[in-house]
Tab-separated table of C-alpha atoms (C1' of nucleotides) in Angstrom:
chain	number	residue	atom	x	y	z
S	258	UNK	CA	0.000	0.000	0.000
S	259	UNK	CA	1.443	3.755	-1.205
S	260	UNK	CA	0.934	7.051	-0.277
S	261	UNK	CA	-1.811	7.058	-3.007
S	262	UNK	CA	-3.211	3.859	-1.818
S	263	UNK	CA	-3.357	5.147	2.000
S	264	UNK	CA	-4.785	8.626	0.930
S	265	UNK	CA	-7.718	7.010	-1.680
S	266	UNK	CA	-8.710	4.704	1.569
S	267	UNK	CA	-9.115	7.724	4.038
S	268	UNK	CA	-11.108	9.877	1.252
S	269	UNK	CA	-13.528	6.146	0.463
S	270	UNK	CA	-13.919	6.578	4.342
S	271	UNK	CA	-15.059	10.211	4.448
S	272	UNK	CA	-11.717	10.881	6.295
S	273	UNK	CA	-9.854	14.221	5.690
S	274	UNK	CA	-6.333	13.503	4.595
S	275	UNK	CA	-4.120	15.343	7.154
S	276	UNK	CA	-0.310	14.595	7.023
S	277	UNK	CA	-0.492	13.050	10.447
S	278	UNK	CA	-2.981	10.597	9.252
S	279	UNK	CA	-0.891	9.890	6.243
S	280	UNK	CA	1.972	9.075	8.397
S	281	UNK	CA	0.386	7.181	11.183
S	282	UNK	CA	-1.229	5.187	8.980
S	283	UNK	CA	2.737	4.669	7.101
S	284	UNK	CA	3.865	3.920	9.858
S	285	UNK	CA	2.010	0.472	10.575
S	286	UNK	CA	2.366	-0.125	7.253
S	287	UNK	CA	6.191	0.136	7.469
S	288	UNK	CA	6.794	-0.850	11.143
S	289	UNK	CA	4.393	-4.166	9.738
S	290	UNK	CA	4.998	-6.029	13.205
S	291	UNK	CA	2.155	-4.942	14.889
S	292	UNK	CA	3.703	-1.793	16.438
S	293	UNK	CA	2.659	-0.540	19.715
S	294	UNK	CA	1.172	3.108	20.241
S	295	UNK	CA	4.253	3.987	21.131
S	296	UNK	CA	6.940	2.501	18.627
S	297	UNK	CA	4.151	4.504	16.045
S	298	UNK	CA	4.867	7.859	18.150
S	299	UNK	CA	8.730	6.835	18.484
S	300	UNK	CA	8.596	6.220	14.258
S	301	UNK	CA	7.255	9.199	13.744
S	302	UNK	CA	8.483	11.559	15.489
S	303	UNK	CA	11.892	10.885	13.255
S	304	UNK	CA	10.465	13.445	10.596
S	305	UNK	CA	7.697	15.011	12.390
S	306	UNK	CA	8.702	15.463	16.039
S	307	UNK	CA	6.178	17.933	16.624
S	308	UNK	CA	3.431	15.236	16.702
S	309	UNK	CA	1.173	15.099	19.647
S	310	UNK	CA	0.527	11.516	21.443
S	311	UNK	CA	-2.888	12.754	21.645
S	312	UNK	CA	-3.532	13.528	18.032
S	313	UNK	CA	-1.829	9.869	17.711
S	314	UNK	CA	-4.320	7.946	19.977
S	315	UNK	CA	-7.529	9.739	18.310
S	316	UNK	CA	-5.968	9.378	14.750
S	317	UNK	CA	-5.899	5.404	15.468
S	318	UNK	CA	-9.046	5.224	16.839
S	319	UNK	CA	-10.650	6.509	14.197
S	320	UNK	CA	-8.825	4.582	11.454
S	321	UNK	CA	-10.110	1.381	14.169
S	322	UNK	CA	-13.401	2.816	13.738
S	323	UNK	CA	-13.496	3.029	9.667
S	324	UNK	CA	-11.649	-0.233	9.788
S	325	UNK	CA	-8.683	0.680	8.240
S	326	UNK	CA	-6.830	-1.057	10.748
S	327	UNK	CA	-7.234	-3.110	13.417
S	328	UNK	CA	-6.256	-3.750	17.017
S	329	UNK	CA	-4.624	-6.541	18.564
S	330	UNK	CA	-3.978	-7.074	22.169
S	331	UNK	CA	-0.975	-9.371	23.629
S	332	UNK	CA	-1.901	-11.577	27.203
S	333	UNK	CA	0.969	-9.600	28.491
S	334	UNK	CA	0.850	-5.779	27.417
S	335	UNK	CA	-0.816	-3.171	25.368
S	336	UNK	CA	-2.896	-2.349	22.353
S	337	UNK	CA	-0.895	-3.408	19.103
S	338	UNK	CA	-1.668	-2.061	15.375
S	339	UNK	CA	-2.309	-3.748	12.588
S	340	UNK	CA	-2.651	-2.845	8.672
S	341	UNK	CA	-3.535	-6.510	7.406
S	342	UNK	CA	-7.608	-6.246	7.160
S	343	UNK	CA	-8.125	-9.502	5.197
S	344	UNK	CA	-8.617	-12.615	7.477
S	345	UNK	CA	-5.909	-13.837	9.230
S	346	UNK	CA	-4.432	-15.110	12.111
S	347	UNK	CA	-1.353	-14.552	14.595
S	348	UNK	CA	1.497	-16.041	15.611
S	349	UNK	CA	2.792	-15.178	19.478
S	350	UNK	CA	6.461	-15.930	20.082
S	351	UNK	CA	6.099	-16.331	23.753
S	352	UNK	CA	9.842	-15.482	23.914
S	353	UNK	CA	9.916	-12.525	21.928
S	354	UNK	CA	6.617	-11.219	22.373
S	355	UNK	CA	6.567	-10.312	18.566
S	356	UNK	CA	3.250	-10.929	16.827
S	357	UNK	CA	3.516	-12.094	12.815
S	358	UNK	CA	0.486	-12.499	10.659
S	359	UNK	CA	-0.226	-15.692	9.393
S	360	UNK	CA	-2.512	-16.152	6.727
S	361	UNK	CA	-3.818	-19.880	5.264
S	362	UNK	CA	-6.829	-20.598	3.342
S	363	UNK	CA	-7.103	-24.265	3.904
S	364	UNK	CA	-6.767	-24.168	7.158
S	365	UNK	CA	-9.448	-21.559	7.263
S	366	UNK	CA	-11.890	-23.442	4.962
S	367	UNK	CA	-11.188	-26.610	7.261
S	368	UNK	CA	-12.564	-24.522	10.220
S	369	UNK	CA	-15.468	-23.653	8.552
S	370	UNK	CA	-16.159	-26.162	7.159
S	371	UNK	CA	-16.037	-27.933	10.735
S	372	UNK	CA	-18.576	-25.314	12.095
S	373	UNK	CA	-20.575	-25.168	9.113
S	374	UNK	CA	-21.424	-28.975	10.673
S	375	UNK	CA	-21.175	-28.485	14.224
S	376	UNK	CA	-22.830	-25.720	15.799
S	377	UNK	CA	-22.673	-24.067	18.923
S	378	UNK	CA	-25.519	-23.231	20.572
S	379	UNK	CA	-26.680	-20.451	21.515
S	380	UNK	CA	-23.609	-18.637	19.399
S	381	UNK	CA	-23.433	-17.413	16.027
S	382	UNK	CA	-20.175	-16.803	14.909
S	383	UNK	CA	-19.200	-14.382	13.656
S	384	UNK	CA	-15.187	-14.839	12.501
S	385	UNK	CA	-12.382	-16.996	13.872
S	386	UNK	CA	-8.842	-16.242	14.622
S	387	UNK	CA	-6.186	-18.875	15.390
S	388	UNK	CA	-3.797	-17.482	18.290
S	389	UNK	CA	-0.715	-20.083	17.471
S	390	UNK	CA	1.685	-19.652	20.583
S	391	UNK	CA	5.206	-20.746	19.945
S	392	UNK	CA	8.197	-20.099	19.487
S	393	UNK	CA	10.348	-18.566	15.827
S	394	UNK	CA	12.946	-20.698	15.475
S	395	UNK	CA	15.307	-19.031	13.112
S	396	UNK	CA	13.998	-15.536	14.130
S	397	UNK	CA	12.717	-13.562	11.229
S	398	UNK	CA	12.725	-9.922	10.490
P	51	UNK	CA	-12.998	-26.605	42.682
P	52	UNK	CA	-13.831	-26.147	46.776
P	53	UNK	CA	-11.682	-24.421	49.047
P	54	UNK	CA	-9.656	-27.514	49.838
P	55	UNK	CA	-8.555	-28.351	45.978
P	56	UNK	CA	-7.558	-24.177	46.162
P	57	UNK	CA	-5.787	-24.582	49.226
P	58	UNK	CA	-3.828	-28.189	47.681
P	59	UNK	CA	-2.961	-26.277	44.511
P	60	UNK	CA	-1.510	-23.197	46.475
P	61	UNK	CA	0.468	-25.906	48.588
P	62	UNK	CA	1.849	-27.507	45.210
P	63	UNK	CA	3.299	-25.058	44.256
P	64	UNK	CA	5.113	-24.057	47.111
P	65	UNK	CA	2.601	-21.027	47.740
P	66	UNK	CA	2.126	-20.083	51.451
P	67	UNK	CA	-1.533	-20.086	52.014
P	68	UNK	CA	-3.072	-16.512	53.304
P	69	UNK	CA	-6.707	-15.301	53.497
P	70	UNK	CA	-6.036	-12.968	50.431
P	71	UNK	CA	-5.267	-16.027	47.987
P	72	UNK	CA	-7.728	-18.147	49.040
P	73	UNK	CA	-10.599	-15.445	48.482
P	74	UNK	CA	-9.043	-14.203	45.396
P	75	UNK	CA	-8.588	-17.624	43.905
P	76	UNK	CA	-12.006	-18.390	45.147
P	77	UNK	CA	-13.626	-15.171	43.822
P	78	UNK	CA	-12.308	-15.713	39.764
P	79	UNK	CA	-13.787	-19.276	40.201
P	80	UNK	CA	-17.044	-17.873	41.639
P	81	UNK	CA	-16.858	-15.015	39.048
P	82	UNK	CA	-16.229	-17.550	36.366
P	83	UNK	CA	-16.828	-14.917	33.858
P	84	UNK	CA	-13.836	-13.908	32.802
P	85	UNK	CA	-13.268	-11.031	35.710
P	86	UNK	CA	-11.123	-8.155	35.285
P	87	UNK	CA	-8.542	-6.986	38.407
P	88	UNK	CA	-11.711	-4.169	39.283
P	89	UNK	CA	-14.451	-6.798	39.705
P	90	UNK	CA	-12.219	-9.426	41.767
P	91	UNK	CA	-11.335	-6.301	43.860
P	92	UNK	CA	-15.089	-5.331	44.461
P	93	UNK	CA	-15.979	-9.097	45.006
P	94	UNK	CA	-13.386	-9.426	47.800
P	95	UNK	CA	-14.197	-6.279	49.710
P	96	UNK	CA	-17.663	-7.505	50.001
P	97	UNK	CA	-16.337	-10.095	52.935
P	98	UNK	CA	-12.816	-8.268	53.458
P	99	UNK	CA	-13.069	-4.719	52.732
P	100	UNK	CA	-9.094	-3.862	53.745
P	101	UNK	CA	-7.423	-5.742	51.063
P	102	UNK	CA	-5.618	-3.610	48.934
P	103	UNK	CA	-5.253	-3.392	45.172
P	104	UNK	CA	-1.444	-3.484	44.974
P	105	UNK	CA	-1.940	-6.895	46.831
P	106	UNK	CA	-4.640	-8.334	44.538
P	107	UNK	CA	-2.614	-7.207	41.533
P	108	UNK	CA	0.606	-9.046	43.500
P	109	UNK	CA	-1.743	-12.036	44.111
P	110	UNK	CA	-2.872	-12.543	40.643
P	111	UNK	CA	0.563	-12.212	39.489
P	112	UNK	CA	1.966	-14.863	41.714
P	113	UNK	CA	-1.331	-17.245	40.401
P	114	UNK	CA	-0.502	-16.798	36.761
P	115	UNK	CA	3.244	-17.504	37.245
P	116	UNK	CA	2.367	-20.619	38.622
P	117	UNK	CA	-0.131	-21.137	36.189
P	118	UNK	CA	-2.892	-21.866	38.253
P	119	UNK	CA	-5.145	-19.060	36.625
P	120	UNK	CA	-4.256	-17.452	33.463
P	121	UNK	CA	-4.887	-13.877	32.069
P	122	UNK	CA	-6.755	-13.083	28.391
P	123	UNK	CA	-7.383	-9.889	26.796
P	124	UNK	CA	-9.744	-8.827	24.756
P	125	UNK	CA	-8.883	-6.185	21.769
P	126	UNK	CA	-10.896	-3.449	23.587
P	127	UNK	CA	-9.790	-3.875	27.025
P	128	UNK	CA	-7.919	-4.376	29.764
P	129	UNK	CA	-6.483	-8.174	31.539
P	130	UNK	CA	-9.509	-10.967	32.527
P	131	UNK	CA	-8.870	-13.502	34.560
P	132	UNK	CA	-9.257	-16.811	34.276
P	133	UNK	CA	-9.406	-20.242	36.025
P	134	UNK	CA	-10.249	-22.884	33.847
P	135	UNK	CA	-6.229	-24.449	32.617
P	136	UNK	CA	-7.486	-26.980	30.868
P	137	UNK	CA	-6.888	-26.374	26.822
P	138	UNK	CA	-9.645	-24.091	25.996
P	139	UNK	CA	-11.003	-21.435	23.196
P	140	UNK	CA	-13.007	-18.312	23.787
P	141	UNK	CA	-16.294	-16.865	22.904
P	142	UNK	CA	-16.070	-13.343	22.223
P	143	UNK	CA	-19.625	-11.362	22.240
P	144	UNK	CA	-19.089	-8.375	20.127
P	145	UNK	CA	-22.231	-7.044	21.654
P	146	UNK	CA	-21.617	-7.482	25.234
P	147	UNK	CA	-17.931	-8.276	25.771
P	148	UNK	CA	-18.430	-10.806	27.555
P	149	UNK	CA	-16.108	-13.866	27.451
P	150	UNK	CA	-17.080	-17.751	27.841
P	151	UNK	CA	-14.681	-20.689	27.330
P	152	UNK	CA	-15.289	-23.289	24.794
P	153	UNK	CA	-14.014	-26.822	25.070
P	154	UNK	CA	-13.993	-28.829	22.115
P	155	UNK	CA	-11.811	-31.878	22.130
P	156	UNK	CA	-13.004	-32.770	18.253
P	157	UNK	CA	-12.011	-29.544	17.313
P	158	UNK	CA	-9.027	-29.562	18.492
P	159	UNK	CA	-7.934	-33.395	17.144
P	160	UNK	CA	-8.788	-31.369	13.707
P	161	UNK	CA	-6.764	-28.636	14.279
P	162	UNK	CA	-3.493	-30.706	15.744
P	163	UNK	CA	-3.940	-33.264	12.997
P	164	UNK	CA	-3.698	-30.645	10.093
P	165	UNK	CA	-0.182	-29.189	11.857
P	166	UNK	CA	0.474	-32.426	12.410
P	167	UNK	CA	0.790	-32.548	8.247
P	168	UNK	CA	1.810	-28.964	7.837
P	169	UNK	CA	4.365	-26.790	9.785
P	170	UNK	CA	4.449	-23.244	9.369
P	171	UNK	CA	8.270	-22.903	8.511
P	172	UNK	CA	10.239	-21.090	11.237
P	173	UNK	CA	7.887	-21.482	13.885
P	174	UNK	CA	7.121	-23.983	16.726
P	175	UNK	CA	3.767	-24.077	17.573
P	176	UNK	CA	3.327	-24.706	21.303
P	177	UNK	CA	-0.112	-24.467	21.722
P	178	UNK	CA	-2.986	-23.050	19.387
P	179	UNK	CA	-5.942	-21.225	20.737
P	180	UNK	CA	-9.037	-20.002	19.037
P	181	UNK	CA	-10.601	-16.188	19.324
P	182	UNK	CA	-14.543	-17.207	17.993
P	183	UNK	CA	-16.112	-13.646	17.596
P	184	UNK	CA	-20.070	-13.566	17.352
P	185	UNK	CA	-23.060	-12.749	19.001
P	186	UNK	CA	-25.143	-15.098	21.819
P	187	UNK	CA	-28.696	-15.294	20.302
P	188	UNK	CA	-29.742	-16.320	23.349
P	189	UNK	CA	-27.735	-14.464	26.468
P	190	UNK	CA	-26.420	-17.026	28.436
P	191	UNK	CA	-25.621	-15.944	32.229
Z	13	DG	C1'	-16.214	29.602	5.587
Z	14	DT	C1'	-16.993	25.768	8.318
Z	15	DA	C1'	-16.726	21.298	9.793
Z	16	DT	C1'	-13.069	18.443	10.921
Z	17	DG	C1'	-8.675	17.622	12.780
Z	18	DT	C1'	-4.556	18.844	15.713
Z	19	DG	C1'	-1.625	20.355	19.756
Z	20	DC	C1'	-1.128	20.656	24.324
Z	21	DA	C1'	-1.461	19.776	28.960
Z	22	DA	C1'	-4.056	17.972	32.445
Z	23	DA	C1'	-6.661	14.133	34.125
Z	24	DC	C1'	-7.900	9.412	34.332
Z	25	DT	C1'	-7.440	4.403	34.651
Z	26	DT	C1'	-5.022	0.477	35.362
Z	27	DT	C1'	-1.052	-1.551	37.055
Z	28	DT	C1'	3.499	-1.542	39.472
Z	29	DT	C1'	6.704	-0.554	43.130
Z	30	DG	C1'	9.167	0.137	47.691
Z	31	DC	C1'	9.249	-0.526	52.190
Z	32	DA	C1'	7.667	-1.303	56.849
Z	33	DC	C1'	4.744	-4.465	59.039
Z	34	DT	C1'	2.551	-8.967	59.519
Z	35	DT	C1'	1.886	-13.853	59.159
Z	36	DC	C1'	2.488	-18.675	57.651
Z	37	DG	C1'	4.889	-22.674	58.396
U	232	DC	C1'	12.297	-17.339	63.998
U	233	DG	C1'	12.730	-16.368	59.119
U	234	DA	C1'	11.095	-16.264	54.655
U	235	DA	C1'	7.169	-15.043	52.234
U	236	DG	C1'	3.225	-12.223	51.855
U	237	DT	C1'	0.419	-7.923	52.758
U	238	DG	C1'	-0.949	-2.910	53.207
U	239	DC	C1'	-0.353	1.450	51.933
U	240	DA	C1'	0.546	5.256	49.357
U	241	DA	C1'	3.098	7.071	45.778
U	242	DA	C1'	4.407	6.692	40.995
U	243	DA	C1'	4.576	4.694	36.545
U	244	DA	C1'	2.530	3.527	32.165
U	245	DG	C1'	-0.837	3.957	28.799
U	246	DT	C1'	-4.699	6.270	27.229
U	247	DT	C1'	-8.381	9.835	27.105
U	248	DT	C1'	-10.242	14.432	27.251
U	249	DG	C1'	-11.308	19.534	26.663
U	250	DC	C1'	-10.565	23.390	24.416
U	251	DA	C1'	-8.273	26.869	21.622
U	252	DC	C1'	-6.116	26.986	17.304
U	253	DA	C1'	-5.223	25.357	12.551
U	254	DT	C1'	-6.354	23.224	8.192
U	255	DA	C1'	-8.704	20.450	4.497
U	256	DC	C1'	-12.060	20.857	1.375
DNA sequence: GTATGTGCAAACTTTTTGCACTTCG
DNA sequence: CGAAGTGCAAAAAGTTTGCACATAC
């Protein structure tokens, strides 16, 4: 996704395209590992140090809102970011603590297809992620 | 799980036993709904309105270390608690929030049987759990 | 021009910490 | 008795808010 790319998304959204926006939303693009409020601020604030943490937290919450990105949550710390809106799933390195996107189409038409059998009641789903804990063994970028 | 099996699993792992664990312990079993740090704190002062928050929080901690509870998060908020250990999924309400475990021993012969066949290069999977996002059609207490 | 977005600083919420005191074993 | 655990209050960490000012359209 480009500069164009980002900037036709916010205008399909009804979103004004303000330079912050177009580099928050660059940011988790190029940071790509689920970056953390902060590591976003921290990215930014390389070219445009002037940048408040407030404007940062409201300009991600409304690209949440719009879903232009998403939010991801750890079992050990805060809010993560994430550009990747098709279906996927993640992959915890419980040594690490870095999240990677994993994304695999048979294994997500074997789930359904279970469900699509087996029901639980009471509960329509809705989506399914996988949370895979493990462990990268030759660590990747 | 009665106050003896709490008081056996504290002992096992080499945890004093103390007034505070016991209730605490007791009070995410009686919750049983997934409780945040807040609603274990209100439960307790009900019966034992001097226990403080730093001590809860120091509680909990020493639990999950010795995995005898375990903490999940949900994407819009803060730590839950949780006492079932067994291998277990989760039922997110997008409505209401609210959390419910999901044991599914089929399921998960499906799941471990397709790793079995294919590995996700670089990674070790330790231990795969599922995120099922939906509604309850019929609110379940 | 005006609705929308930003900067700033203060406040809020949740969690952590240090240390003296207490208690379990 | 001694190690482990608790209470308290202060502080850290992360996030939210209100309002004046600035900017996209």
């Amino acid at each position: 996704m480009n500069l164009t790319e980002i900037r036709n998304s916010l205008i399909s959204k009804g979103l004004r395209v303000t330079p912050q926006r177009l580099s928050i939303f660059e940011a988790i693009i190029k940071l790509h590992d689920h970056p953390s409020a902060d590591e976003i601020i921290a990215f930014i604030r390389q070219d445009q140090p002037n940048i408040a943490t407030g404007t940062v937290y409201k300009v991600l919450d409304s690209l949440v809102e719009n879903g232009l990105i998403s939010k991801v949550k750890t079992d050990k710390d805060l809010m993560r970011y994430d550009a990747l809106m098709v279906n996927h799933h993640h992959l915890y390195c419980v040594d690490s603590d870095k999240i990677h996107d994993y994304i695999d189409e048979e294994l997500d038409a074997l789930i359904a297809g279970y469900f699509a059998k087996k029901e639980i009641s009471g509960f329509k789903i809705e989506d399914i992620r996988l949370q895979i804990n493990g462990k990268f063994i030759n660590e990747p970028s």
